[in-house]
Amino acid sequence: MTTDDSPGGSQRATTAKERARAFRKAAYEKAKAAAKERRKAAAATPEAQQRAAALKAKRRDAYKKVRERSKARDLQVAKAEAEAATADRATVDAVRQKELLRLITTADKLAPQPPRDTQTQPKLTLVKN
């Protein structure tokens, strides 16, 4: 890099930076492609394929367990909600029964009573010893 103020000097410095950046990028891409090839070659071995199959089965079993737990939890929640609804309904029915009974007794008290027939009722007499 040059430190002179001429237009060429700053141009050269920028070009050198760009070249260095391009070189680093090319080296990175080459290393990335080589690593990809190594992974591909390593995955082609029978041991790696067995490991991958075992890992896949393990992952599948874990997902299955999670789904089963989720279903069980959903079932538990649904059951609890049903029990709560049943309890609420029983409470509502009990309150309705109580209210109905109160209305019936109030209506009985307010209903006009038939006149009592005094002749049919026995007379009470005091007996002295």
CSV table of C-alpha atoms in Angstrom, one decimal:
chain,number,residue,atom,x,y,z
A,1,MET,CA,0.0,0.0,0.0
A,2,THR,CA,1.2,3.4,-0.8
A,3,THR,CA,0.5,6.5,1.3
A,4,ASP,CA,0.8,9.1,-1.4
A,5,ASP,CA,-2.2,11.2,-2.3
A,6,SER,CA,-2.1,10.4,-5.9
A,7,PRO,CA,-5.2,8.8,-7.4
A,8,GLY,CA,-3.3,5.7,-8.4
A,9,GLY,CA,-2.0,5.1,-4.9
A,10,SER,CA,-5.4,4.8,-3.3
A,11,GLN,CA,-6.6,2.8,-6.3
A,12,ARG,CA,-3.8,0.3,-5.9
A,13,ALA,CA,-4.5,-0.1,-2.2
A,14,THR,CA,-8.2,-0.9,-2.9
A,15,THR,CA,-7.2,-3.4,-5.6
A,16,ALA,CA,-4.9,-5.1,-3.2
A,17,LYS,CA,-7.6,-5.3,-0.6
A,18,GLU,CA,-10.0,-6.7,-3.2
A,19,ARG,CA,-7.5,-9.3,-4.3
A,20,ALA,CA,-6.8,-10.4,-0.8
A,21,ARG,CA,-10.5,-10.7,-0.1
A,22,ALA,CA,-11.1,-12.6,-3.3
A,23,PHE,CA,-8.2,-14.9,-2.4
A,24,ARG,CA,-9.6,-15.6,1.1
A,25,LYS,CA,-13.0,-16.2,-0.4
A,26,ALA,CA,-11.6,-18.7,-3.0
A,27,ALA,CA,-9.7,-20.5,-0.2
A,28,TYR,CA,-12.8,-20.7,1.9
A,29,GLU,CA,-14.9,-22.0,-1.0
A,30,LYS,CA,-12.2,-24.6,-1.8
A,31,ALA,CA,-12.0,-25.7,1.8
A,32,LYS,CA,-15.8,-25.9,2.0
A,33,ALA,CA,-16.0,-28.1,-1.1
A,34,ALA,CA,-13.3,-30.4,0.2
A,35,ALA,CA,-15.1,-30.8,3.5
A,36,LYS,CA,-18.3,-31.6,1.7
A,37,GLU,CA,-16.5,-34.3,-0.3
A,38,ARG,CA,-14.9,-35.7,2.9
A,39,ARG,CA,-18.4,-35.8,4.6
A,40,LYS,CA,-19.9,-37.5,1.5
A,41,ALA,CA,-17.1,-40.1,1.4
A,42,ALA,CA,-17.4,-40.7,5.2
A,43,ALA,CA,-21.2,-41.1,4.9
A,44,ALA,CA,-20.7,-43.8,2.2
A,45,THR,CA,-19.0,-46.2,4.6
A,46,PRO,CA,-21.2,-49.1,6.0
A,47,GLU,CA,-20.5,-48.1,9.6
A,48,ALA,CA,-21.6,-44.5,8.9
A,49,GLN,CA,-24.8,-45.8,7.2
A,50,GLN,CA,-25.5,-48.0,10.2
A,51,ARG,CA,-25.0,-45.1,12.6
A,52,ALA,CA,-27.2,-42.9,10.5
A,53,ALA,CA,-29.9,-45.6,10.4
A,54,ALA,CA,-29.7,-46.0,14.2
A,55,LEU,CA,-29.8,-42.3,14.7
A,56,LYS,CA,-32.8,-42.0,12.4
A,57,ALA,CA,-34.7,-44.8,14.3
A,58,LYS,CA,-33.8,-43.2,17.6
A,59,ARG,CA,-35.1,-39.8,16.4
A,60,ARG,CA,-38.3,-41.5,15.1
A,61,ASP,CA,-38.9,-43.2,18.4
A,62,ALA,CA,-38.4,-39.9,20.3
A,63,TYR,CA,-40.9,-38.2,18.0
A,64,LYS,CA,-43.3,-41.0,18.5
A,65,LYS,CA,-43.0,-40.7,22.3
A,66,VAL,CA,-43.5,-37.0,22.2
A,67,ARG,CA,-46.7,-37.5,20.1
A,68,GLU,CA,-48.0,-40.1,22.5
A,69,ARG,CA,-47.3,-37.9,25.5
A,70,SER,CA,-49.0,-35.0,23.7
A,71,LYS,CA,-52.1,-37.2,22.9
A,72,ALA,CA,-52.2,-38.4,26.6
A,73,ARG,CA,-52.0,-34.9,27.8
A,74,ASP,CA,-54.7,-33.8,25.4
A,75,LEU,CA,-56.9,-36.7,26.6
A,76,GLN,CA,-56.2,-35.8,30.2
A,77,VAL,CA,-57.2,-32.2,29.6
A,78,ALA,CA,-60.4,-33.3,27.7
A,79,LYS,CA,-61.3,-35.6,30.5
A,80,ALA,CA,-60.8,-32.9,33.2
A,81,GLU,CA,-62.9,-30.5,31.1
A,82,ALA,CA,-65.6,-33.1,30.8
A,83,GLU,CA,-65.5,-33.8,34.6
A,84,ALA,CA,-65.7,-30.1,35.3
A,85,ALA,CA,-68.6,-29.7,32.9
A,86,THR,CA,-70.4,-32.6,34.6
A,87,ALA,CA,-69.8,-31.1,38.0
A,88,ASP,CA,-71.0,-27.7,36.8
A,89,ARG,CA,-74.1,-29.3,35.3
A,90,ALA,CA,-74.8,-31.2,38.6
A,91,THR,CA,-74.4,-27.9,40.5
A,92,VAL,CA,-76.7,-26.1,38.1
A,93,ASP,CA,-79.3,-29.0,38.4
A,94,ALA,CA,-79.1,-28.9,42.2
A,95,VAL,CA,-79.6,-25.1,42.2
A,96,ARG,CA,-82.6,-25.5,39.8
A,97,GLN,CA,-84.1,-28.2,42.0
A,98,LYS,CA,-83.7,-26.0,45.1
A,99,GLU,CA,-85.2,-23.0,43.4
A,100,LEU,CA,-88.1,-25.1,42.1
A,101,LEU,CA,-88.8,-26.4,45.6
A,102,ARG,CA,-88.7,-22.9,47.0
A,103,LEU,CA,-91.1,-21.7,44.4
A,104,ILE,CA,-93.5,-24.6,45.1
A,105,THR,CA,-93.5,-24.1,48.9
A,106,THR,CA,-94.0,-20.3,48.4
A,107,ALA,CA,-96.9,-21.0,46.0
A,108,ASP,CA,-98.4,-23.4,48.5
A,109,LYS,CA,-98.2,-20.8,51.3
A,110,LEU,CA,-99.8,-18.2,49.1
A,111,ALA,CA,-102.6,-20.4,47.7
A,112,PRO,CA,-106.0,-19.9,49.3
A,113,GLN,CA,-106.7,-22.5,51.8
A,114,PRO,CA,-110.1,-24.3,51.7
A,115,PRO,CA,-112.4,-23.4,54.7
A,116,ARG,CA,-112.1,-25.9,57.5
A,117,ASP,CA,-115.1,-28.0,58.3
A,118,THR,CA,-115.6,-27.8,62.0
A,119,GLN,CA,-118.3,-30.4,62.3
A,120,THR,CA,-116.1,-33.3,61.1
A,121,GLN,CA,-113.3,-32.6,63.4
A,122,PRO,CA,-113.6,-34.2,66.8
A,123,LYS,CA,-114.0,-32.0,69.8
A,124,LEU,CA,-111.5,-32.2,72.5
A,125,THR,CA,-112.8,-32.5,76.1
A,126,LEU,CA,-111.0,-32.1,79.3
A,127,VAL,CA,-111.3,-35.1,81.5
A,128,LYS,CA,-110.6,-34.6,85.2
A,129,ASN,CA,-109.6,-37.4,87.5
